[in-house]
XYZ file of C-alpha atoms in Angstrom:
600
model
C 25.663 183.655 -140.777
C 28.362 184.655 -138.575
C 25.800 186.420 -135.903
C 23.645 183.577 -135.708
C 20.514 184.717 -138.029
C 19.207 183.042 -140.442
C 16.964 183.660 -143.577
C 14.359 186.221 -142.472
C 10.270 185.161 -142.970
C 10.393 182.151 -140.345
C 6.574 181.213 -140.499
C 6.214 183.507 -143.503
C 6.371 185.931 -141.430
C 7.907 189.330 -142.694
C 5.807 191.859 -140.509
C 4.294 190.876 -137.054
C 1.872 193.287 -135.743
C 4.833 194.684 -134.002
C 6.440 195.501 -137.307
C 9.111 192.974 -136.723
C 9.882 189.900 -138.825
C 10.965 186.762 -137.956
C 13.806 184.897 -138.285
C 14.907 181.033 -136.927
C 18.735 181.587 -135.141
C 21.126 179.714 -137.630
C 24.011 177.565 -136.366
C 26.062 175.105 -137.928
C 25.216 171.755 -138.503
C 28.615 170.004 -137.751
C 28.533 172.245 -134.327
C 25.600 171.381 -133.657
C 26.024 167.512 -133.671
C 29.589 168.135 -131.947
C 27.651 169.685 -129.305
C 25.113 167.049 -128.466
C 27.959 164.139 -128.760
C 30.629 166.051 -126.870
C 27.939 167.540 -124.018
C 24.883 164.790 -124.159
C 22.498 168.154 -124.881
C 19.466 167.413 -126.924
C 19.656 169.025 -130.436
C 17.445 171.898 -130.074
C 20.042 173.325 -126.902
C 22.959 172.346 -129.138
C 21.352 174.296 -131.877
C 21.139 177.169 -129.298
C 24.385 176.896 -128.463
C 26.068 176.870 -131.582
C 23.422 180.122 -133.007
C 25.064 182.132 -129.894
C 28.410 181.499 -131.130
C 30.201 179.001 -129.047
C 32.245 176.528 -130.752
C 33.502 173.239 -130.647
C 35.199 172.629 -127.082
C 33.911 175.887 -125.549
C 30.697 174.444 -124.728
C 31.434 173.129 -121.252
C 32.905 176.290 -120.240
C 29.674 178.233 -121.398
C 27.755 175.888 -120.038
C 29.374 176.012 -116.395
C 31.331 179.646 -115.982
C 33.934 179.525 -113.358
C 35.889 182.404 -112.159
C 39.267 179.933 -111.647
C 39.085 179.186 -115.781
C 37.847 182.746 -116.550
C 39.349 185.154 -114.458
C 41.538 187.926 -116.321
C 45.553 188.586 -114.426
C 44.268 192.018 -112.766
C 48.098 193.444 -113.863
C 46.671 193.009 -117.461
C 44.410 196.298 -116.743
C 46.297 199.467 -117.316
C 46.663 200.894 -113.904
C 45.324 198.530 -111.917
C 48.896 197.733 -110.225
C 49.148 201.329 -109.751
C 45.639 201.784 -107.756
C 46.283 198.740 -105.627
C 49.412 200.335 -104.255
C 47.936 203.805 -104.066
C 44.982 202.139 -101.982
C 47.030 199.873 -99.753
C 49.602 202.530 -98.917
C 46.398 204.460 -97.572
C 45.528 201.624 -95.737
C 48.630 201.423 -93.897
C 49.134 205.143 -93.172
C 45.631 205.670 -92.371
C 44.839 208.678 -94.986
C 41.794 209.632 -94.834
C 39.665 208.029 -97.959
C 36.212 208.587 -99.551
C 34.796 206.585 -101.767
C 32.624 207.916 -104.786
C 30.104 206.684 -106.585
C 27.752 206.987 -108.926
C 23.687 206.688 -107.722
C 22.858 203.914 -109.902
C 22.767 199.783 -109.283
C 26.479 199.305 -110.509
C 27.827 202.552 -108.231
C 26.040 201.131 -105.748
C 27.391 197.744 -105.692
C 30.895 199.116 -106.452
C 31.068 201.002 -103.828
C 29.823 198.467 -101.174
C 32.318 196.121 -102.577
C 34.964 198.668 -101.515
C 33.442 199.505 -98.188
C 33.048 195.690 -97.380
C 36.723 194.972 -98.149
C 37.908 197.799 -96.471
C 35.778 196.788 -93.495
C 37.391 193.461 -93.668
C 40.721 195.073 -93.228
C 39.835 197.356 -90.042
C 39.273 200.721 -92.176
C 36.066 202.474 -91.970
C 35.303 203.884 -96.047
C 32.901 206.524 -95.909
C 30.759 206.833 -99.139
C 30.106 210.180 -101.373
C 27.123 209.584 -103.755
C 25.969 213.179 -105.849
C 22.583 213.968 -105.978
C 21.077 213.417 -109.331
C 19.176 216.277 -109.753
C 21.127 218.987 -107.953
C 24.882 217.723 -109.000
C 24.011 215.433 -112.055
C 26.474 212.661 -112.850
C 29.703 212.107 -111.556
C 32.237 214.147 -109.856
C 32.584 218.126 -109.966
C 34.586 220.640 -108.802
C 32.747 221.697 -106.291
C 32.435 218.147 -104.538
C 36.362 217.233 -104.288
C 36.221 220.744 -102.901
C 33.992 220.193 -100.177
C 35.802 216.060 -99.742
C 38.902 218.069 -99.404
C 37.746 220.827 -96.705
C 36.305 217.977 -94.502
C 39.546 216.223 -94.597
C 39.487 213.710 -97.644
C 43.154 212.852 -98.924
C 41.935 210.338 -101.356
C 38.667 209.610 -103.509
C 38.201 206.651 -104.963
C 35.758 207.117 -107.989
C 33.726 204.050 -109.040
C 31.464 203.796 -112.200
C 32.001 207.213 -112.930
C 35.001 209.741 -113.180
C 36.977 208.704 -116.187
C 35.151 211.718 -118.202
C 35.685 214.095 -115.358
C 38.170 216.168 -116.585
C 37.646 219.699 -114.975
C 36.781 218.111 -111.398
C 39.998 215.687 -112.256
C 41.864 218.678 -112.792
C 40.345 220.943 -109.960
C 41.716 217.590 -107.691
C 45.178 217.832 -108.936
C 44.955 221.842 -107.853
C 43.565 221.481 -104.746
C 46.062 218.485 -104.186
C 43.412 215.806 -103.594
C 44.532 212.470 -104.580
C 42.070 210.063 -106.594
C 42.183 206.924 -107.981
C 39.470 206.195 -111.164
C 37.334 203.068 -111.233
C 35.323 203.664 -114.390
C 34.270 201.305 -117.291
C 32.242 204.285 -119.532
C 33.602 205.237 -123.421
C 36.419 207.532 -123.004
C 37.300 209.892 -125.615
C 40.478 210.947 -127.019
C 43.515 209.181 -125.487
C 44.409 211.599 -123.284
C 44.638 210.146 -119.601
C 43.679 212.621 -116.938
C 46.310 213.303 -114.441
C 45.179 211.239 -111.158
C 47.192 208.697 -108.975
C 45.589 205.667 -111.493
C 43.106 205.375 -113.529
C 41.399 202.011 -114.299
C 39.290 201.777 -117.466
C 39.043 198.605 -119.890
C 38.083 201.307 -121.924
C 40.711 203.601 -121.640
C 43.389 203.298 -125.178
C 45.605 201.861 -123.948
C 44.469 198.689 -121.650
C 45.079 195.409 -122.585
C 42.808 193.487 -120.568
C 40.163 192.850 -123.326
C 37.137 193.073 -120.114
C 35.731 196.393 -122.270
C 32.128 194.653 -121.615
C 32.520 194.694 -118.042
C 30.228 197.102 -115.680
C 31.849 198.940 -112.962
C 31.190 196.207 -110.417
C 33.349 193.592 -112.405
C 36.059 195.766 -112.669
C 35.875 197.036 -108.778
C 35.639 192.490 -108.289
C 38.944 192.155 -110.041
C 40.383 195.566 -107.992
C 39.586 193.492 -105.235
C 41.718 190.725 -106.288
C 44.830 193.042 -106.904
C 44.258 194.761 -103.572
C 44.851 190.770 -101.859
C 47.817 190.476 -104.343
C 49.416 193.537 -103.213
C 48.226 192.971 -99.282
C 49.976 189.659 -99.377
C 52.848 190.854 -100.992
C 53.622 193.571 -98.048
C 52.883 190.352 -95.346
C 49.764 192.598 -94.174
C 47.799 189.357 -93.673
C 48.477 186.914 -90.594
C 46.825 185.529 -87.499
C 44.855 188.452 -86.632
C 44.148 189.897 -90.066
C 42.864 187.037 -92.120
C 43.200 187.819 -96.255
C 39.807 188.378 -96.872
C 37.574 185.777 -99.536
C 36.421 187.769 -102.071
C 33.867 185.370 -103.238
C 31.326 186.307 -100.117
C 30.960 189.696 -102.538
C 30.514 187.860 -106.267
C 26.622 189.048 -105.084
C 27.143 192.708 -105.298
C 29.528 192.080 -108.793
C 26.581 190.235 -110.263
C 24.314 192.750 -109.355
C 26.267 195.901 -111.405
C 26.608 193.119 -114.405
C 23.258 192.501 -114.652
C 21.228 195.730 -113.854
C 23.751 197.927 -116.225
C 22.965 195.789 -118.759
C 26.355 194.225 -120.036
C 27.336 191.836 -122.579
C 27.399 188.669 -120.411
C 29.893 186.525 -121.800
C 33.636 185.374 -120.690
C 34.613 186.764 -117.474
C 31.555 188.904 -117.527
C 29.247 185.498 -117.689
C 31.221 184.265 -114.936
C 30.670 187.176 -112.856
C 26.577 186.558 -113.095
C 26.702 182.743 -112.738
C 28.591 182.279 -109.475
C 27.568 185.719 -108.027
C 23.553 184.156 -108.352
C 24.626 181.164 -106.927
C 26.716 183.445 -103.506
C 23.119 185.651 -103.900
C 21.024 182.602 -103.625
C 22.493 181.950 -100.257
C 21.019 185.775 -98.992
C 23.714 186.830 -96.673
C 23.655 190.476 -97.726
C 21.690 191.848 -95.131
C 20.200 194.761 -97.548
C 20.011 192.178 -100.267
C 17.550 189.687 -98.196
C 15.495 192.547 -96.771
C 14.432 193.641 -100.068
C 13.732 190.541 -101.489
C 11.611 189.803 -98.817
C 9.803 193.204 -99.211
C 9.052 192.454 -102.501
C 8.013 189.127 -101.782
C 10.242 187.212 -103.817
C 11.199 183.488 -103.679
C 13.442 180.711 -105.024
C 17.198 181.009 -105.869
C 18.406 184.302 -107.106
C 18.170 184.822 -111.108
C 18.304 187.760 -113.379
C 14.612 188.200 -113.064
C 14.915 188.997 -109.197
C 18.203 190.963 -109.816
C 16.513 192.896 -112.817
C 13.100 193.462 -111.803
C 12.813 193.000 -107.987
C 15.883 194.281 -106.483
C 17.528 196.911 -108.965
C 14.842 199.127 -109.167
C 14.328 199.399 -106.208
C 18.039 199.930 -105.233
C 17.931 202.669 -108.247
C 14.868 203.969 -106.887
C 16.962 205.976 -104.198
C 19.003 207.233 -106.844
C 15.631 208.650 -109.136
C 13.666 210.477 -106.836
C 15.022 209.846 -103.342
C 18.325 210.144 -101.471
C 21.315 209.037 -103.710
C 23.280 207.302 -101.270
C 20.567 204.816 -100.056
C 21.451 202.098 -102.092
C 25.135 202.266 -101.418
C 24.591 202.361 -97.926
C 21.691 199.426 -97.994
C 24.553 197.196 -99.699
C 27.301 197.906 -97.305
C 25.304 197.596 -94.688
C 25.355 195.199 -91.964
C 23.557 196.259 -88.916
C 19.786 194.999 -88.974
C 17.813 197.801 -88.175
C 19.444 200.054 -90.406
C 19.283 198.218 -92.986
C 15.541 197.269 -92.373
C 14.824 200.838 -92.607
C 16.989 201.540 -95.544
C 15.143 198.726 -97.603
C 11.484 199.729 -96.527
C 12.432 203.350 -97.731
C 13.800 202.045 -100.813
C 10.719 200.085 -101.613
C 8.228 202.878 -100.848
C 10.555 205.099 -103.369
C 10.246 202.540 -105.920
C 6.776 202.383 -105.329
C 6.398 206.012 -105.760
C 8.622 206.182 -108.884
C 6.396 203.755 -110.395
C 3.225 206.330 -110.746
C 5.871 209.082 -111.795
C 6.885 207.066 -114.427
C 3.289 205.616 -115.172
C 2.087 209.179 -115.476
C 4.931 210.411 -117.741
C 4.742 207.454 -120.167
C 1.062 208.291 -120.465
C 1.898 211.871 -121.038
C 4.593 211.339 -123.829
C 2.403 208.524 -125.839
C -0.708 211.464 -125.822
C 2.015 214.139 -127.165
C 3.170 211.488 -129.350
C 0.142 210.078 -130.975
C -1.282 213.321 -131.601
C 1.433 215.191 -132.621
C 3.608 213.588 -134.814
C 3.567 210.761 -137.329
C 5.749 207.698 -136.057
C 6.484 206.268 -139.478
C 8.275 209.593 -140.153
C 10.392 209.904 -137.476
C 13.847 208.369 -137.835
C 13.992 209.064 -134.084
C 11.197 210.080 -131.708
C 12.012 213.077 -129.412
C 9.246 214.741 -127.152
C 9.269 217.125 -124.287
C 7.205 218.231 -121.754
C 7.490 220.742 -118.959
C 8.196 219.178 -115.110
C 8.494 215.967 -116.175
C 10.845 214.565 -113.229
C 14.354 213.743 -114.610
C 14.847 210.422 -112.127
C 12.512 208.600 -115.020
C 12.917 209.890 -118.166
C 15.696 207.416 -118.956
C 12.888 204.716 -117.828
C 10.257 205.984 -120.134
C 12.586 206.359 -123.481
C 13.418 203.003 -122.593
C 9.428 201.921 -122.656
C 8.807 204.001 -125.801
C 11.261 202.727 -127.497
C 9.994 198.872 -126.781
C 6.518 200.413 -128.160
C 7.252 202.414 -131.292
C 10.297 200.548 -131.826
C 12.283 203.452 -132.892
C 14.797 205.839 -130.755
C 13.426 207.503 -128.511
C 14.469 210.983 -126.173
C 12.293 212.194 -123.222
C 12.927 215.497 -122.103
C 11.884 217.126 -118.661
C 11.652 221.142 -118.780
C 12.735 223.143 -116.743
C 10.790 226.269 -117.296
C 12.252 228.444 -114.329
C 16.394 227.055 -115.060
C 15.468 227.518 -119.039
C 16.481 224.295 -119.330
C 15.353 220.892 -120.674
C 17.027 217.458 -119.208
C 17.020 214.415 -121.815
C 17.548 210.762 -122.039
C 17.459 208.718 -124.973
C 17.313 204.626 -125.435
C 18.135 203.758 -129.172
C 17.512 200.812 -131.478
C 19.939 198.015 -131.965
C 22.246 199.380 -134.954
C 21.010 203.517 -134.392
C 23.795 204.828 -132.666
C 22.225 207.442 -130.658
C 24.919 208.331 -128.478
C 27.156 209.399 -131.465
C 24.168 211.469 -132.984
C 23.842 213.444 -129.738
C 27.415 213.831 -129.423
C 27.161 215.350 -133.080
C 24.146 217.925 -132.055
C 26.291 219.142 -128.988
C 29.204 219.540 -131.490
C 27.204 221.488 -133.390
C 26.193 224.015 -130.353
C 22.256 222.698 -130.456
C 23.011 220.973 -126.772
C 24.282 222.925 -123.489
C 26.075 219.030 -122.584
C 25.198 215.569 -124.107
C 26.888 212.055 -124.505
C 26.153 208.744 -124.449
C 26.860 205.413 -126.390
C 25.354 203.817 -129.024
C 22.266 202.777 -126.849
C 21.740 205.028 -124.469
C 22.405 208.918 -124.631
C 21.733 212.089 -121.880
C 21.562 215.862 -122.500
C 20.667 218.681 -121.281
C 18.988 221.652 -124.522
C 17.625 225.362 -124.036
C 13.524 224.762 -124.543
C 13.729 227.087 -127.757
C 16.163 224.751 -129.307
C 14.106 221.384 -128.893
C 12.762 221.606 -132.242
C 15.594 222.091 -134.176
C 17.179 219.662 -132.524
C 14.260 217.130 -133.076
C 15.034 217.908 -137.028
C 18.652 217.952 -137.045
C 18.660 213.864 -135.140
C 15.875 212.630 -137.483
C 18.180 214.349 -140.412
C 21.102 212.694 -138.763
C 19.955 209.148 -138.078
C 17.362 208.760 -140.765
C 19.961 206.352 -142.696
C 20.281 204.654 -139.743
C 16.768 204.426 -138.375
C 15.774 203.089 -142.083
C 18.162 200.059 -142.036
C 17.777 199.451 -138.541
C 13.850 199.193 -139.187
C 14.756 196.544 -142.236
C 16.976 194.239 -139.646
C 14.404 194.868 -136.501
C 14.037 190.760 -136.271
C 13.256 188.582 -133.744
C 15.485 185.236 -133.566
C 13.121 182.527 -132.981
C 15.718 179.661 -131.631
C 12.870 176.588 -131.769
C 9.235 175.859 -133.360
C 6.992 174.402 -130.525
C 3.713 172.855 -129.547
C 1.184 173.887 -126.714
C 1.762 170.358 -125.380
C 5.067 170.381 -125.949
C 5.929 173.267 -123.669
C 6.947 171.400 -120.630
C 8.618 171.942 -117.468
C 11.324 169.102 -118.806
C 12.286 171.753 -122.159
C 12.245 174.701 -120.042
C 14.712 173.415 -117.475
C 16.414 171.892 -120.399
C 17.572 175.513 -121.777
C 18.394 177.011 -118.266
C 21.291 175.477 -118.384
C 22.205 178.105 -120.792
C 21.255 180.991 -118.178
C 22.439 183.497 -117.112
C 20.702 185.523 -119.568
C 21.261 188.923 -121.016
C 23.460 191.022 -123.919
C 25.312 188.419 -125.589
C 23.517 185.442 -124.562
C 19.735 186.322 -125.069
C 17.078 184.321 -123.656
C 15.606 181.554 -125.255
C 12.651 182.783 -127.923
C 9.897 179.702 -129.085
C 7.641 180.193 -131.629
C 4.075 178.065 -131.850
C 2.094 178.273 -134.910
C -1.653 178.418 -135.593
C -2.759 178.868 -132.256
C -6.042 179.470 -130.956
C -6.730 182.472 -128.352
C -8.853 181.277 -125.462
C -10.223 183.111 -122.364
C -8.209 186.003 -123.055
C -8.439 188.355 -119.742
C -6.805 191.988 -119.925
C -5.451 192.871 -116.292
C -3.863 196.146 -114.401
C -1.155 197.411 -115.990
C -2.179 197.338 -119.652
C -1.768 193.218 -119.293
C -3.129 190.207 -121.581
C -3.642 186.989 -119.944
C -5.043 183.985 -121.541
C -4.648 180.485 -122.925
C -3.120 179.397 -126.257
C -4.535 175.745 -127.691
C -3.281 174.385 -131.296
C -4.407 170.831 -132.945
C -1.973 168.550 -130.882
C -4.851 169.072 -128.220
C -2.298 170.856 -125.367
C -2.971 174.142 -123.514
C -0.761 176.352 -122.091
C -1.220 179.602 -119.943
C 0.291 182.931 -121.677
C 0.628 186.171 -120.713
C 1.640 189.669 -122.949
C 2.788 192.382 -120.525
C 2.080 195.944 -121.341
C -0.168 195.082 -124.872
C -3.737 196.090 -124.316
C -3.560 199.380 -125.749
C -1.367 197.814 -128.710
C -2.364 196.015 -132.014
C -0.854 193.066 -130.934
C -3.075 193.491 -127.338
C -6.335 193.842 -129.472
C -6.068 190.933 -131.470
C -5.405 188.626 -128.106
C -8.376 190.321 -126.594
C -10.378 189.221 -129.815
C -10.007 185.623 -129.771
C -11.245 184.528 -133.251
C -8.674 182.630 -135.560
C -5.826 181.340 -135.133
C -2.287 183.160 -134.552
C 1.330 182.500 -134.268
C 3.633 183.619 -131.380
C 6.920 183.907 -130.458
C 7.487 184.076 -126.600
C 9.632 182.604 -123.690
C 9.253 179.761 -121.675
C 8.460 181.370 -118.127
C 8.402 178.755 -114.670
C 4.997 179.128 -113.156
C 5.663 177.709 -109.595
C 2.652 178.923 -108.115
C 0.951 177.381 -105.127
C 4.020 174.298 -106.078
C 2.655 173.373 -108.956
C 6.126 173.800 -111.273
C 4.563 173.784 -114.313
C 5.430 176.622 -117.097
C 3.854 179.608 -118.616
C 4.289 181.245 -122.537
C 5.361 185.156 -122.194
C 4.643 186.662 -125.564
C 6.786 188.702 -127.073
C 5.455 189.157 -130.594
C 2.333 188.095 -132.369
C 1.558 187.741 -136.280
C -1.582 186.921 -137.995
C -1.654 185.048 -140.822
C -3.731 186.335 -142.978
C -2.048 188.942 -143.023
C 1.676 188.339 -142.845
């Protein structure tokens, strides 16, 4: 098949005790052998790399991004032109600028990739990031009125602005030039009046980088802003053009944590900015691995689970500008400070989430029926609006459905949402649908991810009118909820040697998913649950090998009980983890699904 699945019921199996079935990642045979002759790969990563789509002769370039083969001609982005010349021409008369950004991981990065350029050229770029809770998202009136009254000429938007269109409008009133560095769904084609406004979204671009995060699109505004330097002669002895590499860290960093398809340019982006990351010369960077005590050359793990949240944590329930400034930071005791606060935030945001996730599952699990709901909405008063987005995302992985948390407002009568959907539930166009039909003071999204903001009084119907809505949806998305297995494997044959085999397929993410390995008829040994819900134990089958496992966040599941209950034997799809610990480079088995057979 053309998206790389195959026939479903790999194993037999056509309901794991997740409620998933499984299915072995099909790719074609000539492709396959092409692969291995053409690259020297062993069949099983050919077979991987034909099921994720690449072709005859593309392999080398998948295999080893580089920005020089994959770099898109910035001029092929509507606009961009137009904002590099906008931005220089401040530059050189000194107009007072102020960069904006949003309070998440990619704003963050964005807008320290500015700052850092700027820097670079002598110009000082102050940063502007709204609070979440008292401003919300993006820019408003009421902020380009208070840039303007403290003497901003220009605002530079990054990963957010493109929807703005009353504080777009209140700009061009109040004669406040911006320039829009966005990469969000735009609707309508209707560009807002502003000095430029770069979008690989937007109608009319041409650039085909609509996969892109804010961060790769602020990289190749970078790019144009050397072009158009060294067209005006701005660079010479004492002004060296500044390498734009040193910042493919920061570019990475929006890629990865806003979760984009990572392929072409975008896969680029991720490879070499790891490789500039693994080096740790971002101050802010370094300090917070260090606080969280991580090791070993940067990878999407550390980006996605060390350093973003903690970045994001500022954003959630702290100060919204502390990531921005932690990135663009350079001077060591600021930044020391910035990172500890950061990781005592994320530390903090932790419990708030732990506590709401345990709220919503109680509120779920007693007052609804899952297996009914085409989509899973629940609301409770006070819950904090910094992690609601985190816990729909968690739900959803559980009940395997789409899910909305809403925080209530009781004093503002008002409840803040934010939904994570299902692969093929397009959540963002059923909220879209609800505001349209005046059951939603604001609401938005895309198809995997939605926000709104509902009167209490109105949750229910609301709750009705999305399951009405996406009940088609939710049902055929529940038929295709597989998981593509891409090899079948033995305890003993889970080695170091296989797992470092398929890295050479990483980065991994949207568009190039991690490797999954199924073993079958395994035996549960020693199984240990841990803090945090976790299963740890050891999985033996007949070829006599043994290999360490874990199951994060399973001990309250189905899946969690029958590890904890050893007896009979199982199969299990997972990933091949390194385990590295105390040197000993061996590997571990992180289970994602489990089926028994007798009952599959």
């Amino acid at each position: 098949m053309a998206d790389g699945s195959g026939p479903i019921g790999f194993l037999g199996v056509t309901r794991s005790l997740s409620g998933r079935r499984w299915r072995e990642r099909a790719a074609d045979a000539d492709v396959v052998r092409r692969h291995q002759l053409s690259l020297g790969l062993s069949e099983p990563l050919a077979r991987a790399l034909a099921a994720r789509g690449v072709g005859d002769g593309q392999g080398e370039t998948y295999l080893n991004p580089t920005l020089k083969a994959l770099f898109p001609d910035p001029s092929s982005f509507a606009d961009m032109d137009r904002a590099a010349a906008v931005l220089v021409d401040a530059l050189e008369r000194k107009r007072p600028m102020v960069v904006f950004a949003d309070y998440d991981v990619d704003g963050a990065s964005s807008a320290a990739q500015l700052v850092r350029w700027c820097r670079a050229m002598g110009y000082d770029l102050p940063i502007y990031v709204p609070d979440r809770i008292t401003e919300g998202y993006g820019p408003s009136p009421a902020a380009f009125r208070r840039l303007k009254a403290e003497g901003a000429e220009l605002v530079v938007t990054v990963d957010c602005g493109a929807a703005a269109h009353d504080a777009l409008a209140c700009a061009a009133e109040i004669g406040l030039d911006v320039v829009v560095i966005d990469h969000h769904l735009m609707r309508g084609e209707e560009i807002p009046k502003v000095a430029a406004l770069v979008n690989p979204n937007r109608h009319d671009c041409g650039s085909g980088q609509g996969h892109l995060a804010a961060a790769g699109v602020t990289f190749v505004l970078l790019a144009a802003l050397n072009r158009e330097a060294r067209r005006r002669g701005l660079f010479n002895e004492s002004l060296a053009e500044p390498d734009l590499r040193q910042w493919l860290d920061l570019a990475a960093m929006g890629a990865i944590c806003d979760v984009t398809q990572l392929v072409g340019f975008n896969r680029a982006i991720a490879a070499q900015g790891l490789k500039v990351m693994s080096q740790w010369r971002n101050p802010g960077l370094k300090a917070l691995m260090d606080l969280a005590k991580g090791s070993g050359p940067a990878s999407t793990f550390h980006v996605g689970f060390l350093l973003g949240p903690r970045i994001n944590a500022g954003g959630r329930i702290g100060r919204s500008d502390l990531g921005a400034r932690l990135l663009s930071g350079d001077e060591p005791e600021e930044v020391l400070a910035l990172a500890a606060e950061l990781d005592a935030l994320n530390a903090s945001r932790k419990e708030v989430e732990r506590e709401v996730i345990e709220a919503a599952v109680t509120l779920i699990e007693r007052g609804m029926n899952v297996d009914d709901e085409a989509c899973i909405l629940v609301a409770a008063d006070d819950w904090h609006p910094g992690v609601i987005g985190i816990a729909a995302g968690r739900l959803r992985e559980r009940y395997r459905k789409p899910v909305i948390v809403v925080g209530v407002d009781r004093a503002a009568n008002v409840g803040k949402g934010s939904g994570r959907s299902q692969p093929g539930v397009n959540l963002g166009r059923a909220v879209q649908a609800a505001f349209d039909e005046g059951l939603l003071l604001a609401g938005g999204g895309h198809a995997m991810a939605a926000g709104l903001s509902v009167r209490p009084d109105t949750i229910p119907e609301l709750r009705a009118f999305l399951n009405a809505r996406l009940a088609a949806e939710s049902e055929a998305a529940a038929a295709d909820d597989c998981l593509d297995v891409d090899a079948l494997v033995t305890t003993s044959g889970c080695t170091r040697a296989l797992w470092q085999d398929f890295q050479r397929l990483a980065p991994f993410g949207p568009g190039n998913p991690e490797p999954l390995f199924a073993a079958a008829n395994v035996r549960v040994e020693r199984p240990m649950a841990l803090r945090g819900g976790h299963v740890r134990c050891t999985l033996a089958d007949s070829s006599g090998g043994k290999l360490k496992a874990v199951a994060w966040r399973v001990e309250d599941t189905e899946a969690g009980r029958r590890l904890l209950a050893e007896g009979g034997a199982i199969h299990v799809v997972g990933r091949l983890k390194a385990d590295d610990w105390q040197g000993r480079e061996g590997v571990e088995f992180e289970i994602e699904d489990i089926s028994d057979p007798r009952r599959t």
